[in-house]
Amino acid sequence: MLKNILIGGAAALICVLVKELCQTIDDYNALVDKYNESIEFIRSCDFYRYSDGSKKEDGDAAKRFVTETETLADGTRRTAKRDAASGLTVISYERA
């Protein structure tokens, strides 16, 4: 009797473990598929756009970056380089 209970319990435990293993494998495969779909989406899209909504084109760097140089009263030169697409401005100073 005890032997039958142990064999039945072992069989039930093996069935549960196999079912959990199959579920884990299915979840992993679904995650890999979702990852691959995301990578393909990222590779196929152009995420760069100007703030006015237009797409980037060849030769845009010349009109995209605006550089302004100003000489202050003490002789220091201030250079401001502005990115027209993002609005980011980098200011540098050069002492006289």
PDB file of N, CA and C in Angstrom:
ATOM      1  N   MET A   1       0.818  -1.194   0.000  1.00  0.00           N
ATOM      2  CA  MET A   1       0.000   0.000   0.000  1.00  0.00           C
ATOM      3  C   MET A   1       0.863   1.260   0.000  1.00  0.00           C
ATOM      4  N   LEU A   2       1.827   1.325   0.898  1.00  0.00           N
ATOM      5  CA  LEU A   2       2.717   2.478   0.980  1.00  0.00           C
ATOM      6  C   LEU A   2       3.514   2.633  -0.311  1.00  0.00           C
ATOM      7  N   LYS A   3       3.895   1.482  -0.874  1.00  0.00           N
ATOM      8  CA  LYS A   3       4.653   1.512  -2.130  1.00  0.00           C
ATOM      9  C   LYS A   3       3.809   2.118  -3.256  1.00  0.00           C
ATOM     10  N   ASN A   4       2.543   1.802  -3.327  1.00  0.00           N
ATOM     11  CA  ASN A   4       1.647   2.340  -4.346  1.00  0.00           C
ATOM     12  C   ASN A   4       1.455   3.856  -4.163  1.00  0.00           C
ATOM     13  N   ILE A   5       1.363   4.294  -2.916  1.00  0.00           N
ATOM     14  CA  ILE A   5       1.208   5.724  -2.641  1.00  0.00           C
ATOM     15  C   ILE A   5       2.472   6.478  -3.069  1.00  0.00           C
ATOM     16  N   LEU A   6       3.643   5.944  -2.764  1.00  0.00           N
ATOM     17  CA  LEU A   6       4.899   6.582  -3.144  1.00  0.00           C
ATOM     18  C   LEU A   6       5.060   6.638  -4.670  1.00  0.00           C
ATOM     19  N   ILE A   7       4.712   5.562  -5.340  1.00  0.00           N
ATOM     20  CA  ILE A   7       4.807   5.533  -6.806  1.00  0.00           C
ATOM     21  C   ILE A   7       3.819   6.528  -7.414  1.00  0.00           C
ATOM     22  N   GLY A   8       2.605   6.585  -6.896  1.00  0.00           N
ATOM     23  CA  GLY A   8       1.604   7.541  -7.389  1.00  0.00           C
ATOM     24  C   GLY A   8       2.036   8.985  -7.129  1.00  0.00           C
ATOM     25  N   GLY A   9       2.587   9.251  -5.950  1.00  0.00           N
ATOM     26  CA  GLY A   9       3.067  10.597  -5.625  1.00  0.00           C
ATOM     27  C   GLY A   9       4.237  11.001  -6.516  1.00  0.00           C
ATOM     28  N   ALA A  10       5.151  10.063  -6.776  1.00  0.00           N
ATOM     29  CA  ALA A  10       6.285  10.351  -7.652  1.00  0.00           C
ATOM     30  C   ALA A  10       5.816  10.620  -9.069  1.00  0.00           C
ATOM     31  N   ALA A  11       4.845   9.845  -9.533  1.00  0.00           N
ATOM     32  CA  ALA A  11       4.313  10.055 -10.874  1.00  0.00           C
ATOM     33  C   ALA A  11       3.621  11.419 -10.975  1.00  0.00           C
ATOM     34  N   ALA A  12       2.856  11.790  -9.945  1.00  0.00           N
ATOM     35  CA  ALA A  12       2.186  13.092  -9.947  1.00  0.00           C
ATOM     36  C   ALA A  12       3.208  14.233  -9.914  1.00  0.00           C
ATOM     37  N   LEU A  13       4.256  14.049  -9.124  1.00  0.00           N
ATOM     38  CA  LEU A  13       5.302  15.070  -9.044  1.00  0.00           C
ATOM     39  C   LEU A  13       6.019  15.223 -10.381  1.00  0.00           C
ATOM     40  N   ILE A  14       6.301  14.128 -11.040  1.00  0.00           N
ATOM     41  CA  ILE A  14       6.942  14.177 -12.353  1.00  0.00           C
ATOM     42  C   ILE A  14       6.034  14.876 -13.363  1.00  0.00           C
ATOM     43  N   CYS A  15       4.739  14.588 -13.329  1.00  0.00           N
ATOM     44  CA  CYS A  15       3.794  15.240 -14.238  1.00  0.00           C
ATOM     45  C   CYS A  15       3.753  16.754 -14.002  1.00  0.00           C
ATOM     46  N   VAL A  16       3.734  17.158 -12.740  1.00  0.00           N
ATOM     47  CA  VAL A  16       3.717  18.587 -12.417  1.00  0.00           C
ATOM     48  C   VAL A  16       5.002  19.256 -12.893  1.00  0.00           C
ATOM     49  N   LEU A  17       6.146  18.607 -12.666  1.00  0.00           N
ATOM     50  CA  LEU A  17       7.426  19.182 -13.092  1.00  0.00           C
ATOM     51  C   LEU A  17       7.518  19.294 -14.613  1.00  0.00           C
ATOM     52  N   VAL A  18       7.038  18.282 -15.324  1.00  0.00           N
ATOM     53  CA  VAL A  18       7.054  18.323 -16.782  1.00  0.00           C
ATOM     54  C   VAL A  18       6.140  19.429 -17.291  1.00  0.00           C
ATOM     55  N   LYS A  19       4.980  19.574 -16.661  1.00  0.00           N
ATOM     56  CA  LYS A  19       4.048  20.632 -17.066  1.00  0.00           C
ATOM     57  C   LYS A  19       4.662  22.011 -16.831  1.00  0.00           C
ATOM     58  N   GLU A  20       5.312  22.226 -15.694  1.00  0.00           N
ATOM     59  CA  GLU A  20       5.964  23.504 -15.398  1.00  0.00           C
ATOM     60  C   GLU A  20       7.123  23.771 -16.349  1.00  0.00           C
ATOM     61  N   LEU A  21       7.878  22.732 -16.678  1.00  0.00           N
ATOM     62  CA  LEU A  21       8.985  22.886 -17.615  1.00  0.00           C
ATOM     63  C   LEU A  21       8.471  23.278 -19.000  1.00  0.00           C
ATOM     64  N   CYS A  22       7.406  22.645 -19.437  1.00  0.00           N
ATOM     65  CA  CYS A  22       6.817  22.994 -20.741  1.00  0.00           C
ATOM     66  C   CYS A  22       6.308  24.427 -20.741  1.00  0.00           C
ATOM     67  N   GLN A  23       5.674  24.851 -19.644  1.00  0.00           N
ATOM     68  CA  GLN A  23       5.181  26.221 -19.538  1.00  0.00           C
ATOM     69  C   GLN A  23       6.338  27.216 -19.543  1.00  0.00           C
ATOM     70  N   THR A  24       7.428  26.906 -18.855  1.00  0.00           N
ATOM     71  CA  THR A  24       8.599  27.782 -18.827  1.00  0.00           C
ATOM     72  C   THR A  24       9.213  27.902 -20.215  1.00  0.00           C
ATOM     73  N   ILE A  25       9.296  26.806 -20.934  1.00  0.00           N
ATOM     74  CA  ILE A  25       9.842  26.824 -22.297  1.00  0.00           C
ATOM     75  C   ILE A  25       8.952  27.646 -23.221  1.00  0.00           C
ATOM     76  N   ASP A  26       7.633  27.498 -23.097  1.00  0.00           N
ATOM     77  CA  ASP A  26       6.707  28.288 -23.914  1.00  0.00           C
ATOM     78  C   ASP A  26       6.823  29.781 -23.613  1.00  0.00           C
ATOM     79  N   ASP A  27       6.935  30.119 -22.333  1.00  0.00           N
ATOM     80  CA  ASP A  27       7.098  31.525 -21.953  1.00  0.00           C
ATOM     81  C   ASP A  27       8.402  32.095 -22.508  1.00  0.00           C
ATOM     82  N   TYR A  28       9.470  31.326 -22.432  1.00  0.00           N
ATOM     83  CA  TYR A  28      10.762  31.767 -22.956  1.00  0.00           C
ATOM     84  C   TYR A  28      10.690  31.983 -24.469  1.00  0.00           C
ATOM     85  N   ASN A  29      10.075  31.063 -25.184  1.00  0.00           N
ATOM     86  CA  ASN A  29       9.954  31.200 -26.638  1.00  0.00           C
ATOM     87  C   ASN A  29       9.110  32.421 -27.012  1.00  0.00           C
ATOM     88  N   ALA A  30       8.057  32.682 -26.259  1.00  0.00           N
ATOM     89  CA  ALA A  30       7.228  33.864 -26.516  1.00  0.00           C
ATOM     90  C   ALA A  30       8.028  35.143 -26.264  1.00  0.00           C
ATOM     91  N   LEU A  31       8.846  35.146 -25.228  1.00  0.00           N
ATOM     92  CA  LEU A  31       9.674  36.305 -24.924  1.00  0.00           C
ATOM     93  C   LEU A  31      10.714  36.543 -26.012  1.00  0.00           C
ATOM     94  N   VAL A  32      11.322  35.480 -26.517  1.00  0.00           N
ATOM     95  CA  VAL A  32      12.302  35.611 -27.600  1.00  0.00           C
ATOM     96  C   VAL A  32      11.627  36.138 -28.864  1.00  0.00           C
ATOM     97  N   ASP A  33      10.432  35.654 -29.171  1.00  0.00           N
ATOM     98  CA  ASP A  33       9.700  36.148 -30.339  1.00  0.00           C
ATOM     99  C   ASP A  33       9.381  37.633 -30.210  1.00  0.00           C
ATOM    100  N   LYS A  34       8.948  38.049 -29.019  1.00  0.00           N
ATOM    101  CA  LYS A  34       8.636  39.456 -28.791  1.00  0.00           C
ATOM    102  C   LYS A  34       9.902  40.312 -28.917  1.00  0.00           C
ATOM    103  N   TYR A  35      11.023  39.827 -28.400  1.00  0.00           N
ATOM    104  CA  TYR A  35      12.301  40.534 -28.514  1.00  0.00           C
ATOM    105  C   TYR A  35      12.699  40.686 -29.983  1.00  0.00           C
ATOM    106  N   ASN A  36      12.577  39.615 -30.747  1.00  0.00           N
ATOM    107  CA  ASN A  36      12.941  39.670 -32.169  1.00  0.00           C
ATOM    108  C   ASN A  36      12.047  40.649 -32.941  1.00  0.00           C
ATOM    109  N   GLU A  37      10.760  40.678 -32.616  1.00  0.00           N
ATOM    110  CA  GLU A  37       9.858  41.633 -33.257  1.00  0.00           C
ATOM    111  C   GLU A  37      10.254  43.068 -32.916  1.00  0.00           C
ATOM    112  N   SER A  38      10.638  43.305 -31.663  1.00  0.00           N
ATOM    113  CA  SER A  38      11.050  44.652 -31.254  1.00  0.00           C
ATOM    114  C   SER A  38      12.330  45.065 -31.972  1.00  0.00           C
ATOM    115  N   ILE A  39      13.276  44.166 -32.106  1.00  0.00           N
ATOM    116  CA  ILE A  39      14.529  44.476 -32.789  1.00  0.00           C
ATOM    117  C   ILE A  39      14.260  44.792 -34.256  1.00  0.00           C
ATOM    118  N   GLU A  40      13.412  44.035 -34.906  1.00  0.00           N
ATOM    119  CA  GLU A  40      13.087  44.306 -36.305  1.00  0.00           C
ATOM    120  C   GLU A  40      12.390  45.659 -36.455  1.00  0.00           C
ATOM    121  N   PHE A  41      11.524  46.010 -35.506  1.00  0.00           N
ATOM    122  CA  PHE A  41      10.857  47.308 -35.550  1.00  0.00           C
ATOM    123  C   PHE A  41      11.870  48.437 -35.413  1.00  0.00           C
ATOM    124  N   ILE A  42      12.808  48.295 -34.487  1.00  0.00           N
ATOM    125  CA  ILE A  42      13.822  49.325 -34.275  1.00  0.00           C
ATOM    126  C   ILE A  42      14.711  49.457 -35.501  1.00  0.00           C
ATOM    127  N   ARG A  43      15.091  48.347 -36.101  1.00  0.00           N
ATOM    128  CA  ARG A  43      15.959  48.394 -37.279  1.00  0.00           C
ATOM    129  C   ARG A  43      15.263  49.002 -38.495  1.00  0.00           C
ATOM    130  N   SER A  44      13.959  48.863 -38.589  1.00  0.00           N
ATOM    131  CA  SER A  44      13.248  49.322 -39.784  1.00  0.00           C
ATOM    132  C   SER A  44      12.742  50.761 -39.673  1.00  0.00           C
ATOM    133  N   CYS A  45      12.839  51.386 -38.498  1.00  0.00           N
ATOM    134  CA  CYS A  45      12.290  52.724 -38.307  1.00  0.00           C
ATOM    135  C   CYS A  45      13.383  53.783 -38.291  1.00  0.00           C
ATOM    136  N   ASP A  46      13.008  54.976 -38.709  1.00  0.00           N
ATOM    137  CA  ASP A  46      13.884  56.132 -38.625  1.00  0.00           C
ATOM    138  C   ASP A  46      13.313  57.020 -37.527  1.00  0.00           C
ATOM    139  N   PHE A  47      13.973  57.038 -36.376  1.00  0.00           N
ATOM    140  CA  PHE A  47      13.451  57.769 -35.225  1.00  0.00           C
ATOM    141  C   PHE A  47      13.879  59.232 -35.222  1.00  0.00           C
ATOM    142  N   TYR A  48      14.733  59.630 -36.165  1.00  0.00           N
ATOM    143  CA  TYR A  48      15.251  60.989 -36.160  1.00  0.00           C
ATOM    144  C   TYR A  48      14.347  61.892 -36.991  1.00  0.00           C
ATOM    145  N   ARG A  49      13.822  62.901 -36.382  1.00  0.00           N
ATOM    146  CA  ARG A  49      13.014  63.903 -37.075  1.00  0.00           C
ATOM    147  C   ARG A  49      13.338  65.265 -36.471  1.00  0.00           C
ATOM    148  N   TYR A  50      13.236  66.298 -37.286  1.00  0.00           N
ATOM    149  CA  TYR A  50      13.400  67.652 -36.775  1.00  0.00           C
ATOM    150  C   TYR A  50      12.187  68.034 -35.946  1.00  0.00           C
ATOM    151  N   SER A  51      12.326  69.090 -35.174  1.00  0.00           N
ATOM    152  CA  SER A  51      11.223  69.513 -34.318  1.00  0.00           C
ATOM    153  C   SER A  51      10.016  69.984 -35.128  1.00  0.00           C
ATOM    154  N   ASP A  52      10.245  70.388 -36.385  1.00  0.00           N
ATOM    155  CA  ASP A  52       9.117  70.800 -37.216  1.00  0.00           C
ATOM    156  C   ASP A  52       8.446  69.609 -37.912  1.00  0.00           C
ATOM    157  N   GLY A  53       8.939  68.389 -37.669  1.00  0.00           N
ATOM    158  CA  GLY A  53       8.320  67.183 -38.220  1.00  0.00           C
ATOM    159  C   GLY A  53       8.934  66.690 -39.504  1.00  0.00           C
ATOM    160  N   SER A  54       9.861  67.434 -40.097  1.00  0.00           N
ATOM    161  CA  SER A  54      10.460  66.984 -41.349  1.00  0.00           C
ATOM    162  C   SER A  54      11.532  65.931 -41.077  1.00  0.00           C
ATOM    163  N   LYS A  55      11.785  65.110 -42.068  1.00  0.00           N
ATOM    164  CA  LYS A  55      12.780  64.047 -41.926  1.00  0.00           C
ATOM    165  C   LYS A  55      14.163  64.576 -42.258  1.00  0.00           C
ATOM    166  N   LYS A  56      15.198  63.908 -41.748  1.00  0.00           N
ATOM    167  CA  LYS A  56      16.552  64.350 -42.042  1.00  0.00           C
ATOM    168  C   LYS A  56      16.924  63.980 -43.473  1.00  0.00           C
ATOM    169  N   GLU A  57      17.766  64.773 -44.057  1.00  0.00           N
ATOM    170  CA  GLU A  57      18.202  64.570 -45.425  1.00  0.00           C
ATOM    171  C   GLU A  57      19.716  64.748 -45.488  1.00  0.00           C
ATOM    172  N   ASP A  58      20.321  64.309 -46.584  1.00  0.00           N
ATOM    173  CA  ASP A  58      21.756  64.490 -46.760  1.00  0.00           C
ATOM    174  C   ASP A  58      22.077  65.976 -46.846  1.00  0.00           C
ATOM    175  N   GLY A  59      23.163  66.380 -46.213  1.00  0.00           N
ATOM    176  CA  GLY A  59      23.581  67.779 -46.240  1.00  0.00           C
ATOM    177  C   GLY A  59      22.876  68.651 -45.224  1.00  0.00           C
ATOM    178  N   ASP A  60      22.121  68.055 -44.321  1.00  0.00           N
ATOM    179  CA  ASP A  60      21.394  68.838 -43.323  1.00  0.00           C
ATOM    180  C   ASP A  60      22.300  69.413 -42.243  1.00  0.00           C
ATOM    181  N   ALA A  61      23.489  68.836 -42.058  1.00  0.00           N
ATOM    182  CA  ALA A  61      24.367  69.290 -40.978  1.00  0.00           C
ATOM    183  C   ALA A  61      24.731  70.754 -41.154  1.00  0.00           C
ATOM    184  N   ALA A  62      24.898  71.218 -42.400  1.00  0.00           N
ATOM    185  CA  ALA A  62      25.277  72.609 -42.646  1.00  0.00           C
ATOM    186  C   ALA A  62      24.179  73.573 -42.207  1.00  0.00           C
ATOM    187  N   LYS A  63      22.916  73.220 -42.419  1.00  0.00           N
ATOM    188  CA  LYS A  63      21.837  74.128 -42.022  1.00  0.00           C
ATOM    189  C   LYS A  63      21.262  73.788 -40.650  1.00  0.00           C
ATOM    190  N   ARG A  64      21.600  72.629 -40.118  1.00  0.00           N
ATOM    191  CA  ARG A  64      21.064  72.225 -38.828  1.00  0.00           C
ATOM    192  C   ARG A  64      21.780  72.919 -37.679  1.00  0.00           C
ATOM    193  N   PHE A  65      23.109  72.998 -37.739  1.00  0.00           N
ATOM    194  CA  PHE A  65      23.886  73.595 -36.661  1.00  0.00           C
ATOM    195  C   PHE A  65      24.186  75.052 -36.976  1.00  0.00           C
ATOM    196  N   VAL A  66      23.818  75.936 -36.064  1.00  0.00           N
ATOM    197  CA  VAL A  66      24.026  77.371 -36.230  1.00  0.00           C
ATOM    198  C   VAL A  66      25.098  77.789 -35.228  1.00  0.00           C
ATOM    199  N   THR A  67      26.180  78.393 -35.730  1.00  0.00           N
ATOM    200  CA  THR A  67      27.268  78.834 -34.866  1.00  0.00           C
ATOM    201  C   THR A  67      27.308  80.354 -34.848  1.00  0.00           C
ATOM    202  N   GLU A  68      27.324  80.910 -33.649  1.00  0.00           N
ATOM    203  CA  GLU A  68      27.396  82.357 -33.464  1.00  0.00           C
ATOM    204  C   GLU A  68      28.596  82.662 -32.580  1.00  0.00           C
ATOM    205  N   THR A  69      29.442  83.608 -33.017  1.00  0.00           N
ATOM    206  CA  THR A  69      30.607  84.009 -32.240  1.00  0.00           C
ATOM    207  C   THR A  69      30.465  85.477 -31.892  1.00  0.00           C
ATOM    208  N   GLU A  70      30.753  85.797 -30.632  1.00  0.00           N
ATOM    209  CA  GLU A  70      30.603  87.167 -30.139  1.00  0.00           C
ATOM    210  C   GLU A  70      31.834  87.507 -29.303  1.00  0.00           C
ATOM    211  N   THR A  71      32.362  88.703 -29.494  1.00  0.00           N
ATOM    212  CA  THR A  71      33.488  89.169 -28.681  1.00  0.00           C
ATOM    213  C   THR A  71      32.944  90.098 -27.609  1.00  0.00           C
ATOM    214  N   LEU A  72      33.239  89.771 -26.351  1.00  0.00           N
ATOM    215  CA  LEU A  72      32.737  90.557 -25.230  1.00  0.00           C
ATOM    216  C   LEU A  72      33.655  91.755 -24.988  1.00  0.00           C
ATOM    217  N   ALA A  73      33.257  92.638 -24.078  1.00  0.00           N
ATOM    218  CA  ALA A  73      33.988  93.882 -23.811  1.00  0.00           C
ATOM    219  C   ALA A  73      35.401  93.622 -23.280  1.00  0.00           C
ATOM    220  N   ASP A  74      35.598  92.567 -22.529  1.00  0.00           N
ATOM    221  CA  ASP A  74      36.930  92.288 -21.972  1.00  0.00           C
ATOM    222  C   ASP A  74      37.809  91.498 -22.937  1.00  0.00           C
ATOM    223  N   GLY A  75      37.362  91.272 -24.155  1.00  0.00           N
ATOM    224  CA  GLY A  75      38.148  90.574 -25.161  1.00  0.00           C
ATOM    225  C   GLY A  75      37.888  89.078 -25.226  1.00  0.00           C
ATOM    226  N   THR A  76      37.049  88.562 -24.359  1.00  0.00           N
ATOM    227  CA  THR A  76      36.716  87.146 -24.345  1.00  0.00           C
ATOM    228  C   THR A  76      35.786  86.837 -25.508  1.00  0.00           C
ATOM    229  N   ARG A  77      36.056  85.744 -26.192  1.00  0.00           N
ATOM    230  CA  ARG A  77      35.184  85.332 -27.303  1.00  0.00           C
ATOM    231  C   ARG A  77      34.225  84.256 -26.812  1.00  0.00           C
ATOM    232  N   ARG A  78      32.971  84.472 -27.095  1.00  0.00           N
ATOM    233  CA  ARG A  78      31.938  83.500 -26.728  1.00  0.00           C
ATOM    234  C   ARG A  78      31.385  82.902 -28.012  1.00  0.00           C
ATOM    235  N   THR A  79      31.408  81.565 -28.081  1.00  0.00           N
ATOM    236  CA  THR A  79      30.884  80.864 -29.246  1.00  0.00           C
ATOM    237  C   THR A  79      29.701  80.009 -28.800  1.00  0.00           C
ATOM    238  N   ALA A  80      28.584  80.182 -29.474  1.00  0.00           N
ATOM    239  CA  ALA A  80      27.384  79.402 -29.176  1.00  0.00           C
ATOM    240  C   ALA A  80      27.048  78.574 -30.410  1.00  0.00           C
ATOM    241  N   LYS A  81      26.977  77.262 -30.221  1.00  0.00           N
ATOM    242  CA  LYS A  81      26.603  76.360 -31.306  1.00  0.00           C
ATOM    243  C   LYS A  81      25.242  75.775 -30.939  1.00  0.00           C
ATOM    244  N   ARG A  82      24.247  76.038 -31.795  1.00  0.00           N
ATOM    245  CA  ARG A  82      22.874  75.633 -31.504  1.00  0.00           C
ATOM    246  C   ARG A  82      22.425  74.588 -32.512  1.00  0.00           C
ATOM    247  N   ASP A  83      21.761  73.557 -31.998  1.00  0.00           N
ATOM    248  CA  ASP A  83      21.187  72.513 -32.834  1.00  0.00           C
ATOM    249  C   ASP A  83      19.738  72.894 -33.118  1.00  0.00           C
ATOM    250  N   ALA A  84      19.436  73.144 -34.386  1.00  0.00           N
ATOM    251  CA  ALA A  84      18.091  73.579 -34.750  1.00  0.00           C
ATOM    252  C   ALA A  84      17.048  72.492 -34.528  1.00  0.00           C
ATOM    253  N   ALA A  85      17.442  71.229 -34.621  1.00  0.00           N
ATOM    254  CA  ALA A  85      16.476  70.137 -34.484  1.00  0.00           C
ATOM    255  C   ALA A  85      16.041  69.941 -33.046  1.00  0.00           C
ATOM    256  N   SER A  86      16.999  69.939 -32.114  1.00  0.00           N
ATOM    257  CA  SER A  86      16.649  69.653 -30.722  1.00  0.00           C
ATOM    258  C   SER A  86      16.580  70.898 -29.857  1.00  0.00           C
ATOM    259  N   GLY A  87      17.176  72.005 -30.317  1.00  0.00           N
ATOM    260  CA  GLY A  87      17.186  73.223 -29.521  1.00  0.00           C
ATOM    261  C   GLY A  87      18.328  73.270 -28.523  1.00  0.00           C
ATOM    262  N   LEU A  88      19.198  72.265 -28.511  1.00  0.00           N
ATOM    263  CA  LEU A  88      20.322  72.213 -27.586  1.00  0.00           C
ATOM    264  C   LEU A  88      21.354  73.257 -28.000  1.00  0.00           C
ATOM    265  N   THR A  89      21.874  74.017 -27.042  1.00  0.00           N
ATOM    266  CA  THR A  89      22.868  75.028 -27.303  1.00  0.00           C
ATOM    267  C   THR A  89      24.101  74.739 -26.452  1.00  0.00           C
ATOM    268  N   VAL A  90      25.267  74.740 -27.090  1.00  0.00           N
ATOM    269  CA  VAL A  90      26.538  74.558 -26.395  1.00  0.00           C
ATOM    270  C   VAL A  90      27.287  75.876 -26.492  1.00  0.00           C
ATOM    271  N   ILE A  91      27.649  76.430 -25.315  1.00  0.00           N
ATOM    272  CA  ILE A  91      28.342  77.721 -25.285  1.00  0.00           C
ATOM    273  C   ILE A  91      29.758  77.489 -24.773  1.00  0.00           C
ATOM    274  N   SER A  92      30.741  78.046 -25.490  1.00  0.00           N
ATOM    275  CA  SER A  92      32.129  77.932 -25.060  1.00  0.00           C
ATOM    276  C   SER A  92      32.729  79.328 -25.007  1.00  0.00           C
ATOM    277  N   TYR A  93      33.673  79.518 -24.071  1.00  0.00           N
ATOM    278  CA  TYR A  93      34.351  80.788 -23.894  1.00  0.00           C
ATOM    279  C   TYR A  93      35.836  80.608 -24.148  1.00  0.00           C
ATOM    280  N   GLU A  94      36.444  81.615 -24.781  1.00  0.00           N
ATOM    281  CA  GLU A  94      37.885  81.628 -25.008  1.00  0.00           C
ATOM    282  C   GLU A  94      38.397  82.954 -24.458  1.00  0.00           C
ATOM    283  N   ARG A  95      39.269  82.853 -23.445  1.00  0.00           N
ATOM    284  CA  ARG A  95      39.777  84.080 -22.824  1.00  0.00           C
ATOM    285  C   ARG A  95      40.730  84.820 -23.756  1.00  0.00           C
ATOM    286  N   ALA A  96      40.772  86.129 -23.566  1.00  0.00           N
ATOM    287  CA  ALA A  96      41.624  86.974 -24.411  1.00  0.00           C
ATOM    288  C   ALA A  96      43.078  86.891 -23.985  1.00  0.00           C
TER     289      ALA A  96
END
